[in-house]
PDB file of C-alpha atoms (C1' of nucleotides) in Angstrom:
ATOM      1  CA  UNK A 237       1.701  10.101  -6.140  1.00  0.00           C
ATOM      2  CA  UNK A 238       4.833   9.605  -7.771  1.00  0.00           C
ATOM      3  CA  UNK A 239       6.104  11.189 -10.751  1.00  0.00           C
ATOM      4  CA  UNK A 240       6.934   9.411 -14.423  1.00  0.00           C
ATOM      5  CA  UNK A 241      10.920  10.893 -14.725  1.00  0.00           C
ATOM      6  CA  UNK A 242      10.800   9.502 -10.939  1.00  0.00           C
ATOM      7  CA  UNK A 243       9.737   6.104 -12.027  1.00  0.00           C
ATOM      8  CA  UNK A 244      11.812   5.770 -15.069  1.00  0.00           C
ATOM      9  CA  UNK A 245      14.826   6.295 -13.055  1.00  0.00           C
ATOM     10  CA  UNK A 246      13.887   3.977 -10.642  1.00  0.00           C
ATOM     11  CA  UNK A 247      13.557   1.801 -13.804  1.00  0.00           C
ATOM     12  CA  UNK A 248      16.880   2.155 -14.439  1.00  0.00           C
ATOM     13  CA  UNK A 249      18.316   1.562 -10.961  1.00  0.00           C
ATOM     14  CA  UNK A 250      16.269  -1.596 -11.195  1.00  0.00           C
ATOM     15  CA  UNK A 251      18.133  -2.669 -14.697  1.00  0.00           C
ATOM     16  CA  UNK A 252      21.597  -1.793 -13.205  1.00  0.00           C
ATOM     17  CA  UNK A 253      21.130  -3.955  -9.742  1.00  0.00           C
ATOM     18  CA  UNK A 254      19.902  -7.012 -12.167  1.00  0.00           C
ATOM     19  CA  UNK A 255      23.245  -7.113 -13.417  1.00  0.00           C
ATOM     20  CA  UNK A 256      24.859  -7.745 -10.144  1.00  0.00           C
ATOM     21  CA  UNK A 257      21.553 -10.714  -9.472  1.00  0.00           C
ATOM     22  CA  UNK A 258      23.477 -14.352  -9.208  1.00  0.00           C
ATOM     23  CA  UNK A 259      20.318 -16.643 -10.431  1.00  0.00           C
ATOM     24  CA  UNK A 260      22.989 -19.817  -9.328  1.00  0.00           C
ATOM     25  CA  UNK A 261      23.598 -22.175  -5.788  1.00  0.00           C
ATOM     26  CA  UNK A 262      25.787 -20.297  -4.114  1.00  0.00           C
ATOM     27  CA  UNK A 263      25.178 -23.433  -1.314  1.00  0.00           C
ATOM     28  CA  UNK A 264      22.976 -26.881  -2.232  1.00  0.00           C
ATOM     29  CA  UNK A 265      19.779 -26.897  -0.696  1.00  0.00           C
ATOM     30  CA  UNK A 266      20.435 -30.267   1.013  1.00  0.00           C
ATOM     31  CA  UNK A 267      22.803 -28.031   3.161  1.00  0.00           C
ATOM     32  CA  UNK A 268      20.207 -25.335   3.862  1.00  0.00           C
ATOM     33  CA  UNK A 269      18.751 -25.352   7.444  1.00  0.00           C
ATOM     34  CA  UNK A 270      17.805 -22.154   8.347  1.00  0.00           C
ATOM     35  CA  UNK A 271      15.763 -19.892   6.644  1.00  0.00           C
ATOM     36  CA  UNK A 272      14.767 -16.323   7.103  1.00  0.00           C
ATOM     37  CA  UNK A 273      10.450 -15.598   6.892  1.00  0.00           C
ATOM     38  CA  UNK A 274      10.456 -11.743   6.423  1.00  0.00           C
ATOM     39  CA  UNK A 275       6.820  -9.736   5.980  1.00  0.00           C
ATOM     40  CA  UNK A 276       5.947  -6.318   6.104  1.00  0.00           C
ATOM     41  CA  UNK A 277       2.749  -4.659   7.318  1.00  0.00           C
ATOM     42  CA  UNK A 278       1.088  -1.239   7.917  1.00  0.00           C
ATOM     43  CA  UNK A 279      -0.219   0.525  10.658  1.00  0.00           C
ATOM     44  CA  UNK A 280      -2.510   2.167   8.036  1.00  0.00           C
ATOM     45  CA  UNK A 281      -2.197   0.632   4.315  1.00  0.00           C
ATOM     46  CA  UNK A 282      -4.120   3.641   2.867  1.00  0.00           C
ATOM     47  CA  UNK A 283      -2.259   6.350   4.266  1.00  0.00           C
ATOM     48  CA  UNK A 284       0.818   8.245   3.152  1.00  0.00           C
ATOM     49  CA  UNK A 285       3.115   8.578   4.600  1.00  0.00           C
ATOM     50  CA  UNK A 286       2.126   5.392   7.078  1.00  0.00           C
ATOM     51  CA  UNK A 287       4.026   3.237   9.554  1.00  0.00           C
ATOM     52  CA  UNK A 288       5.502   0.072   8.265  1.00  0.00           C
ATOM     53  CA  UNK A 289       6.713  -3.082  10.751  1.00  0.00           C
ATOM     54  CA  UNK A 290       8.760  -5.481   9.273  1.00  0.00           C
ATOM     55  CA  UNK A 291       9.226  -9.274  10.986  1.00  0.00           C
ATOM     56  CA  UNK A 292      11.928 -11.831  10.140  1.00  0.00           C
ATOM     57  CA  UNK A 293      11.437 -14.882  11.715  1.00  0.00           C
ATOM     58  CA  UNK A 294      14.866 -17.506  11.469  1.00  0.00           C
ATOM     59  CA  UNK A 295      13.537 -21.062  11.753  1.00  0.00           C
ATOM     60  CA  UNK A 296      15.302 -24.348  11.497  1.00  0.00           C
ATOM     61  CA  UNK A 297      13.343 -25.929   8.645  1.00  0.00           C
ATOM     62  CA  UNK A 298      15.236 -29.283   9.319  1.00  0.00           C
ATOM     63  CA  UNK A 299      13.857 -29.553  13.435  1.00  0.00           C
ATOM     64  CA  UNK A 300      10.034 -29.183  13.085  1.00  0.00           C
ATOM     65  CA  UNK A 301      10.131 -25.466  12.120  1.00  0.00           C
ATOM     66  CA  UNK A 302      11.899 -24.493  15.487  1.00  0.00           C
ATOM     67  CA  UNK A 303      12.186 -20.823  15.471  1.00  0.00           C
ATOM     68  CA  UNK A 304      15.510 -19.239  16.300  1.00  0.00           C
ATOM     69  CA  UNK A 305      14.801 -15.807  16.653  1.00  0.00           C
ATOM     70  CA  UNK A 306      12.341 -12.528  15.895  1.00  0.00           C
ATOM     71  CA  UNK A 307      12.711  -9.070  15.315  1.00  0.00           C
ATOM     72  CA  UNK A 308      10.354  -6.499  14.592  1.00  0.00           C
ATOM     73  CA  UNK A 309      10.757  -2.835  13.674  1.00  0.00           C
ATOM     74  CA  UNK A 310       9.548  -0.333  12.957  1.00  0.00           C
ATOM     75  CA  UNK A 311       9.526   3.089  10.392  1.00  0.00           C
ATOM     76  CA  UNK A 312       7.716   5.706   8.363  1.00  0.00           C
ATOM     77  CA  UNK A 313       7.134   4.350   4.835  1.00  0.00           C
ATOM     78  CA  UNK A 314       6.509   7.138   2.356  1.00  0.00           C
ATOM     79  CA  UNK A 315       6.765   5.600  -0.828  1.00  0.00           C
ATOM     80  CA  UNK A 316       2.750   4.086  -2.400  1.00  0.00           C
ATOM     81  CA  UNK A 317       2.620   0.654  -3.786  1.00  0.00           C
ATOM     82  CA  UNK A 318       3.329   0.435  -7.583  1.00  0.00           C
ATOM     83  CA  UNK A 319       3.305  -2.655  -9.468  1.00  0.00           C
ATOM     84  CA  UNK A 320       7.275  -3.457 -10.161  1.00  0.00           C
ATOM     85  CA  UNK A 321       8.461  -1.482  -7.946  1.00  0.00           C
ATOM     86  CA  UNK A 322       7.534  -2.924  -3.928  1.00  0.00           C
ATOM     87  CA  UNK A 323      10.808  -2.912  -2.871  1.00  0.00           C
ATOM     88  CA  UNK A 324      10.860   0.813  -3.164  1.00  0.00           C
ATOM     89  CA  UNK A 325       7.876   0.510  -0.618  1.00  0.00           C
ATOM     90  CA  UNK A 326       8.582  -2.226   1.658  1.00  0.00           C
ATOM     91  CA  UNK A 327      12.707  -2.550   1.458  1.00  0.00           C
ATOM     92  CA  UNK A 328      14.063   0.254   3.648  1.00  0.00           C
ATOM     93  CA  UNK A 329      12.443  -0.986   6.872  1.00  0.00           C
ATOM     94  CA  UNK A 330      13.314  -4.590   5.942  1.00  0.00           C
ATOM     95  CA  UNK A 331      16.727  -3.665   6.041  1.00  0.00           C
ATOM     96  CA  UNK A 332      16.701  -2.342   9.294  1.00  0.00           C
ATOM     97  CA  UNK A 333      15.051  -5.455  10.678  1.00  0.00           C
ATOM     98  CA  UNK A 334      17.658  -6.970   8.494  1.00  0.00           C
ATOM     99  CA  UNK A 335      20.398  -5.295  10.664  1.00  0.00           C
ATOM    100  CA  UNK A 336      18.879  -6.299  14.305  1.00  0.00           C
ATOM    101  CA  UNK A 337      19.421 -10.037  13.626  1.00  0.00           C
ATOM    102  CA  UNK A 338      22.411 -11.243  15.368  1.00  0.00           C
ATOM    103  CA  UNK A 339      22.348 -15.133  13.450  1.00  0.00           C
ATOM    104  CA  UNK A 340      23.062 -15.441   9.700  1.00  0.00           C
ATOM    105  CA  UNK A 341      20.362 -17.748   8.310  1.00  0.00           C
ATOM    106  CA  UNK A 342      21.149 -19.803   5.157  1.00  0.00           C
ATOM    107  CA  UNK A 343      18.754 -18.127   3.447  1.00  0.00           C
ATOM    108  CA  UNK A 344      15.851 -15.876   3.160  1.00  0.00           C
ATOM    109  CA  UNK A 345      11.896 -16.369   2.422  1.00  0.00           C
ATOM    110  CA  UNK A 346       9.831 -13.198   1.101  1.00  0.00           C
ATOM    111  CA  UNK A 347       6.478 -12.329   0.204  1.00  0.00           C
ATOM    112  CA  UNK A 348       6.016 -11.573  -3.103  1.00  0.00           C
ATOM    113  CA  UNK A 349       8.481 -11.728  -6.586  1.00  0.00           C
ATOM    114  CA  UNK A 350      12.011 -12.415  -7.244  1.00  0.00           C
ATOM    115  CA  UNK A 351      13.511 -12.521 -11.159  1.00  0.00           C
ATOM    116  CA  UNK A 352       9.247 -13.527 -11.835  1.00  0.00           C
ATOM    117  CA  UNK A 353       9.599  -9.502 -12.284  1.00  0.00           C
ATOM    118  CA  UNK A 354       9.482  -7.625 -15.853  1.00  0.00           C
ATOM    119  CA  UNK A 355      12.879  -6.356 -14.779  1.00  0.00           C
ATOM    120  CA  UNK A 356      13.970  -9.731 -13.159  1.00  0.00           C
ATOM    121  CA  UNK A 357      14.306  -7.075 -10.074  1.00  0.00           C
ATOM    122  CA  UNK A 358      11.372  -8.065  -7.684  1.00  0.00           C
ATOM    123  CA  UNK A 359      11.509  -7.089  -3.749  1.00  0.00           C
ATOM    124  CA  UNK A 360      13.423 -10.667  -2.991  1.00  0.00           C
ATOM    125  CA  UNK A 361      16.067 -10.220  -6.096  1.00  0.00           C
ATOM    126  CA  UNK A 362      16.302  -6.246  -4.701  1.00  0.00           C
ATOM    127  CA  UNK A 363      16.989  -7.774  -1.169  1.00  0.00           C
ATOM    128  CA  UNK A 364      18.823  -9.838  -2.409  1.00  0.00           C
ATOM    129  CA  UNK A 365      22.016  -8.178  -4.030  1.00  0.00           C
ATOM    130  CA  UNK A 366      21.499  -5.479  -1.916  1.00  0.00           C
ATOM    131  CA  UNK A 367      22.031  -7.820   1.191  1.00  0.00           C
ATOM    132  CA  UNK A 368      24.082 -10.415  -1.027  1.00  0.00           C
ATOM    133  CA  UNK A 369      22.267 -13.450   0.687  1.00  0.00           C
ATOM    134  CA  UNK A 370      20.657 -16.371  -0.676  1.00  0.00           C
ATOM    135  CA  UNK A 371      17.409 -15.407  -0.809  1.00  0.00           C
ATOM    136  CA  UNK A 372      13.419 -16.611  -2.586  1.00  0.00           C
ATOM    137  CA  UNK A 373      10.412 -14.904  -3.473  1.00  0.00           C
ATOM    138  CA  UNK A 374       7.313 -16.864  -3.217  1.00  0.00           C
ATOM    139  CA  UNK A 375       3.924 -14.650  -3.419  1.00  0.00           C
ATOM    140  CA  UNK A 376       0.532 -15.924  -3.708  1.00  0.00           C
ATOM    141  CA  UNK A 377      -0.062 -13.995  -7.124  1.00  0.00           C
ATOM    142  CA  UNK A 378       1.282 -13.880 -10.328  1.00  0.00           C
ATOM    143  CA  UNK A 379       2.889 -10.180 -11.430  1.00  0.00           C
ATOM    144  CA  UNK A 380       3.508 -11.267 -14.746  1.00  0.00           C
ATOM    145  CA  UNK A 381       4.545 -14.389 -16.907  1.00  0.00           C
ATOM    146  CA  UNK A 382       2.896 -17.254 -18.791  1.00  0.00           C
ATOM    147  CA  UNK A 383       1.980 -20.335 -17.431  1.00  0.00           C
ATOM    148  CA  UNK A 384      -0.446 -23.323 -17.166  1.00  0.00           C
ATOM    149  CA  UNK A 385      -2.479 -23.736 -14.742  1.00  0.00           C
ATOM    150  CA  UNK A 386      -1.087 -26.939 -12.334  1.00  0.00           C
ATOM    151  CA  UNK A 387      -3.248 -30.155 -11.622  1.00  0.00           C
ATOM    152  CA  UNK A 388      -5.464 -29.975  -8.840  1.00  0.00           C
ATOM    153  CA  UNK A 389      -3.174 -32.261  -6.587  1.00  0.00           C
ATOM    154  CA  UNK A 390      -0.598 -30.914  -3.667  1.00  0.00           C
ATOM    155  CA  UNK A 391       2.966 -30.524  -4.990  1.00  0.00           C
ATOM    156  CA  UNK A 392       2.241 -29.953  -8.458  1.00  0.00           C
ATOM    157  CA  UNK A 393       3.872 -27.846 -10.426  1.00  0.00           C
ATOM    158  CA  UNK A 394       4.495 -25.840 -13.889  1.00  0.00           C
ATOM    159  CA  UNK A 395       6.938 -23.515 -15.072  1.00  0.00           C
ATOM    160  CA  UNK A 396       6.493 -19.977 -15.723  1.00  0.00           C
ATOM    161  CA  UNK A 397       8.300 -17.979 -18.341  1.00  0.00           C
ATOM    162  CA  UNK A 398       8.985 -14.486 -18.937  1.00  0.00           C
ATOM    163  CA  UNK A 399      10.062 -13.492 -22.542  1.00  0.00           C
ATOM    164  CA  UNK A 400      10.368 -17.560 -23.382  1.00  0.00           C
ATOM    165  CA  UNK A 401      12.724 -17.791 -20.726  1.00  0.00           C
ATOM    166  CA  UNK A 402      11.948 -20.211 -17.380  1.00  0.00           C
ATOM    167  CA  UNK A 403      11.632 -17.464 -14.501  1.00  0.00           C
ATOM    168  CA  UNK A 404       9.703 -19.254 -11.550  1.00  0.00           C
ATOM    169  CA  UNK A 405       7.181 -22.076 -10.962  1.00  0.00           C
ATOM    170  CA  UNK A 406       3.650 -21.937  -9.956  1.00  0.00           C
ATOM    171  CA  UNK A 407       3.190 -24.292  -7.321  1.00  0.00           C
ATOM    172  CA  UNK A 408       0.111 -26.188  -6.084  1.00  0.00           C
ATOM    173  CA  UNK A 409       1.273 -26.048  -1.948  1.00  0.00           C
ATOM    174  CA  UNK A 410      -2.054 -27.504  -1.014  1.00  0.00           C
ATOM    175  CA  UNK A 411      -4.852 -29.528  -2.609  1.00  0.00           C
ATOM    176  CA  UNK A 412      -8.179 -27.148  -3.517  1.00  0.00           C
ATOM    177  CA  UNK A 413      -6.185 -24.165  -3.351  1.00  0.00           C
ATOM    178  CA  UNK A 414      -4.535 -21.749  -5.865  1.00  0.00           C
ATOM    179  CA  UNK A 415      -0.764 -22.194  -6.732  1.00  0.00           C
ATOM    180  CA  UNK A 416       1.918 -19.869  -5.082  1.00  0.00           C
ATOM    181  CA  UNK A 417       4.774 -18.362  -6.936  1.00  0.00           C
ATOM    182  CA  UNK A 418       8.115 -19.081  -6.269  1.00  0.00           C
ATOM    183  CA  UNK A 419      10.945 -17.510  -7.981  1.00  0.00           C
ATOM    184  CA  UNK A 420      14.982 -16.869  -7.206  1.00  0.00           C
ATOM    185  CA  UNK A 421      15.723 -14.220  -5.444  1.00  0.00           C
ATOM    186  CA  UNK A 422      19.551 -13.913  -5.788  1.00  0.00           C
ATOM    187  CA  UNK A 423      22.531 -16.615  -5.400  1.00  0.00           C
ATOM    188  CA  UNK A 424      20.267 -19.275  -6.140  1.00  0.00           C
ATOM    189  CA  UNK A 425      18.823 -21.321  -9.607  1.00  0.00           C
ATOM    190  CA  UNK A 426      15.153 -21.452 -10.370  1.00  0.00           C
ATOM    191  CA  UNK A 427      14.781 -25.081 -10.087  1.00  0.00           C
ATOM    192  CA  UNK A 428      16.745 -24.743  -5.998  1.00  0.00           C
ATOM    193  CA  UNK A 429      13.737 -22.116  -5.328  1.00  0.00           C
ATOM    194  CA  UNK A 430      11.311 -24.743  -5.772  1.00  0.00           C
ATOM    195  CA  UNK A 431      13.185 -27.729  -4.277  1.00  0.00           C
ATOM    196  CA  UNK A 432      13.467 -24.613  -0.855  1.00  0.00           C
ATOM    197  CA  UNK A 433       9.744 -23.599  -1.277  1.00  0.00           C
ATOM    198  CA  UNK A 434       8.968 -27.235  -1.088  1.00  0.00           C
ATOM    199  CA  UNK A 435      11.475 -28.319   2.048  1.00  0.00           C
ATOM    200  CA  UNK A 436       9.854 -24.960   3.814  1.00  0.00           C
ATOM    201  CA  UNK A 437       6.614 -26.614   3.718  1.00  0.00           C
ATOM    202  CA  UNK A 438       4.351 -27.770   6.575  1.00  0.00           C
ATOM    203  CA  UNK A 439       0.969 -28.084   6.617  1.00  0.00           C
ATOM    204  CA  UNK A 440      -0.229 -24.929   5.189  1.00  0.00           C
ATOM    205  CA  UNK A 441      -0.202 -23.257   1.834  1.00  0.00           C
ATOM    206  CA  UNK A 442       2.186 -20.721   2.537  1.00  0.00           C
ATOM    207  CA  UNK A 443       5.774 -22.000   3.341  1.00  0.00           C
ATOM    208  CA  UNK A 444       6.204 -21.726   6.966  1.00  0.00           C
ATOM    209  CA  UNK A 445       8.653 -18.851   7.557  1.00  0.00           C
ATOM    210  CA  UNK A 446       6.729 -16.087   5.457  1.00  0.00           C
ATOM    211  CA  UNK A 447       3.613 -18.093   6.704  1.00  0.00           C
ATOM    212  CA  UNK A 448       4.942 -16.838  10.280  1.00  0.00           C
ATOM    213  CA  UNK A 449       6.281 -13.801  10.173  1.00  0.00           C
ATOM    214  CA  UNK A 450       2.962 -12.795   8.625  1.00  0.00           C
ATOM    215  CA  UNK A 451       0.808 -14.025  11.828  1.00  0.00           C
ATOM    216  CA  UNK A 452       3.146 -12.381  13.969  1.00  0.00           C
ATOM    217  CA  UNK A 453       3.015  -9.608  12.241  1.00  0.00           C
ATOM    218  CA  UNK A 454      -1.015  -9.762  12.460  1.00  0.00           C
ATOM    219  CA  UNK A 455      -0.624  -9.890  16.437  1.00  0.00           C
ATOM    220  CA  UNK A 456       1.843  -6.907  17.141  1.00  0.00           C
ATOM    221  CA  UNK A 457      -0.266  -5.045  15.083  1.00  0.00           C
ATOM    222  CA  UNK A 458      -3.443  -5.048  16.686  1.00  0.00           C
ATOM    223  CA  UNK A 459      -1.537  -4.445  20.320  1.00  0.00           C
ATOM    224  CA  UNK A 460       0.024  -1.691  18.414  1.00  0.00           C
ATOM    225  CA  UNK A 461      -2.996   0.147  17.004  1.00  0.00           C
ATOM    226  CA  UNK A 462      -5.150  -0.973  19.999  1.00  0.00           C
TER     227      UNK A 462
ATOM    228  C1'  DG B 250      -6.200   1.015 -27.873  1.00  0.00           C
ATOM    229  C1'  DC B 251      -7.083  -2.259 -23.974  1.00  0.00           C
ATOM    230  C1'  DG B 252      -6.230  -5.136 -20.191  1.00  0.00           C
ATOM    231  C1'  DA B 253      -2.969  -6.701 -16.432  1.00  0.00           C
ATOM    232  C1'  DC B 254      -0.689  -5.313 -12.578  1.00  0.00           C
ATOM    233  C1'  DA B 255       3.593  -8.790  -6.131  1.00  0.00           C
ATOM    234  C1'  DG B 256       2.014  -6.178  -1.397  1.00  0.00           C
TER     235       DG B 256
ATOM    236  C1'  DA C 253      -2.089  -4.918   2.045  1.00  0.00           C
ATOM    237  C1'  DT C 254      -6.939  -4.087   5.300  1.00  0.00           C
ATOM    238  C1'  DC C 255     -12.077  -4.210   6.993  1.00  0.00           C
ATOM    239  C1'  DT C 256     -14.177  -9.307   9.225  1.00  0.00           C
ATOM    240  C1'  DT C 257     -17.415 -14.760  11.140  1.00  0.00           C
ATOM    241  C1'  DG C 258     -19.438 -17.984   9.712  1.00  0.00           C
ATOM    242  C1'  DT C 259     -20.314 -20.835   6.045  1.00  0.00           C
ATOM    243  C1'  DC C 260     -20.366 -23.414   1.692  1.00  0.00           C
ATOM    244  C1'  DG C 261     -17.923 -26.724  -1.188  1.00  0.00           C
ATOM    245  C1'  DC C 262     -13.952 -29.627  -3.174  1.00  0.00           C
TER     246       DC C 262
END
DNA sequence: GCGACAG
DNA sequence: ATCTTGTCGC
C-alpha cells in the first residue's frame, strides 16, 4: 500500500509537471510518419514488488504499418496501480526501453490517458514532458470526463470535457464496438490526437502501434514465464 | 454520504 | 492488467 502524505505529494509533482505540458503541434500531422506503440506488462500483475516488460514498437504508419524496430526490457516495478497516478507504476521501465531505441520516431502511442486526467497529468502527458516528445494517449476506458456516447458507425466521434473544457475524444475505431479514448499527450492539440489516432488505424480497434506492442508483449511473456 | 476510478 | 475457447449477436 501506499501512504496518503505519499500520494498528496505525488499530487503535487503531478500539478508542477502540467505546467511544463505543451497541449500544441509542435509538427503537423500530415508530416508525421513514424510513430512509437509503447505497452507495459507484468510477469505477475498481483504481486508486489513484480517484474514489469515494457515494448516500443516504431512503425511507419505511412508504408502499411512497416515496423522499424523493437525493444523490450525489463525491471522490478514496486509501485501498485492507483487510479491517477499509472505513470508512477508503469513509467520508470518505459523509460529505460525509452533509452534502448536508437531511431527518433515522430511521435509516440500509449495505452491509457494523456491531459483526459483530473490533473491533465496522465502516463502519456507524464512521458511526455518528461521525454519532451510528441506523444498520445489513447486507452480503451474512460478515467474521467463527460461525454456522449458516439453513433454506432466506425469513425465517429464526440468530445469529452473535463471541468467544461474539451480534453479528448471518444472515438468509435470500429463498428459494434465501444469507443477508445484519445487524448494529447504533450506537444500536440486535442483535435491533432484524433486526426493521429485516426491515421494509426488499420483494421482493428486499437491503433496499430499500441495494438502491437501489446501482442508482442503477450508472446515474450509466456516464453518468459514458461 | 455515495459512486467512479487508465493499466 | 491476468486467468482462458468457443460461442452468441450486431
Amino acid at each position: 500500500m501506499k501512504n496518503l502524505q505519499q500520494i498528496e505529494e505525488l499530487k503535487k509533482e503531478q500539478l508542477n509537471l502540467s505546467k511544463k505540458l505543451k497541449i500544441k503541434d509542435r509538427i503537423p500531422v500530415e508530416k508525421i510518419k513514424t510513430v512509437a506503440g509503447i505497452d507495459v506488462t507484468f510477469t505477475d500483475v498481483w504481486k508486489n514488488p513484480t517484474t514489469g516488460i515494457a515494448c516500443i514498437v516504431v512503425m511507419d504508419v505511412t508504408e502499411n504499418f512497416k515496423v522499424i524496430e523493437t525493444v523490450y526490457v525489463e525491471d522490478t516495478v514496486d509501485f501498485p496501480y492507483i487510479p491517477t497516478f499509472l505513470a508512477y507504476r508503469e513509467l520508470p521501465v518505459i523509460l529505460k526501453a525509452y533509452e534502448k531505441i536508437k531511431t527518433k520516431p515522430d511521435a509516440f502511442m500509449l495505452d491509457g490517458m494523456g491531459i483526459l486526467h483530473p490533473r491533465k497529468m496522465g502516463i502519456a502527458s507524464h512521458f511526455g514532458v518528461i521525454t519532451d516528445t510528441v506523444s498520445v494517449g489513447c486507452g480503451k476506458s474512460k478515467l474521467v470526463g463527460d461525454y456522449e456516447e458516439p453513433p454506432n458507425k466506425k469513425l465517429s466521434y464526440s468530445p469529452v470535457y473535463v471541468d467544461g473544457e474539451l480534453r479528448g475524444f471518444a472515438v468509435r475505431t470500429k463498428k459494434n464496438a465501444n469507443p477508445v479514448f484519445v487524448s494529447p499527450g504533450n506537444n500536440i492539440s486535442v483535435e491533432s490526437s484524433l486526426k493521429l489516432l485516426i491515421k494509426s488505424l488499420g483494421r482493428y480497434k486499437l491503433p496499430e502501434p499500441t495494438r502491437t506492442a501489446h501482442i508482442l508483449l503477450q508472446k515474450y511473456r509466456k516464453r518468459l514465464i514458461s
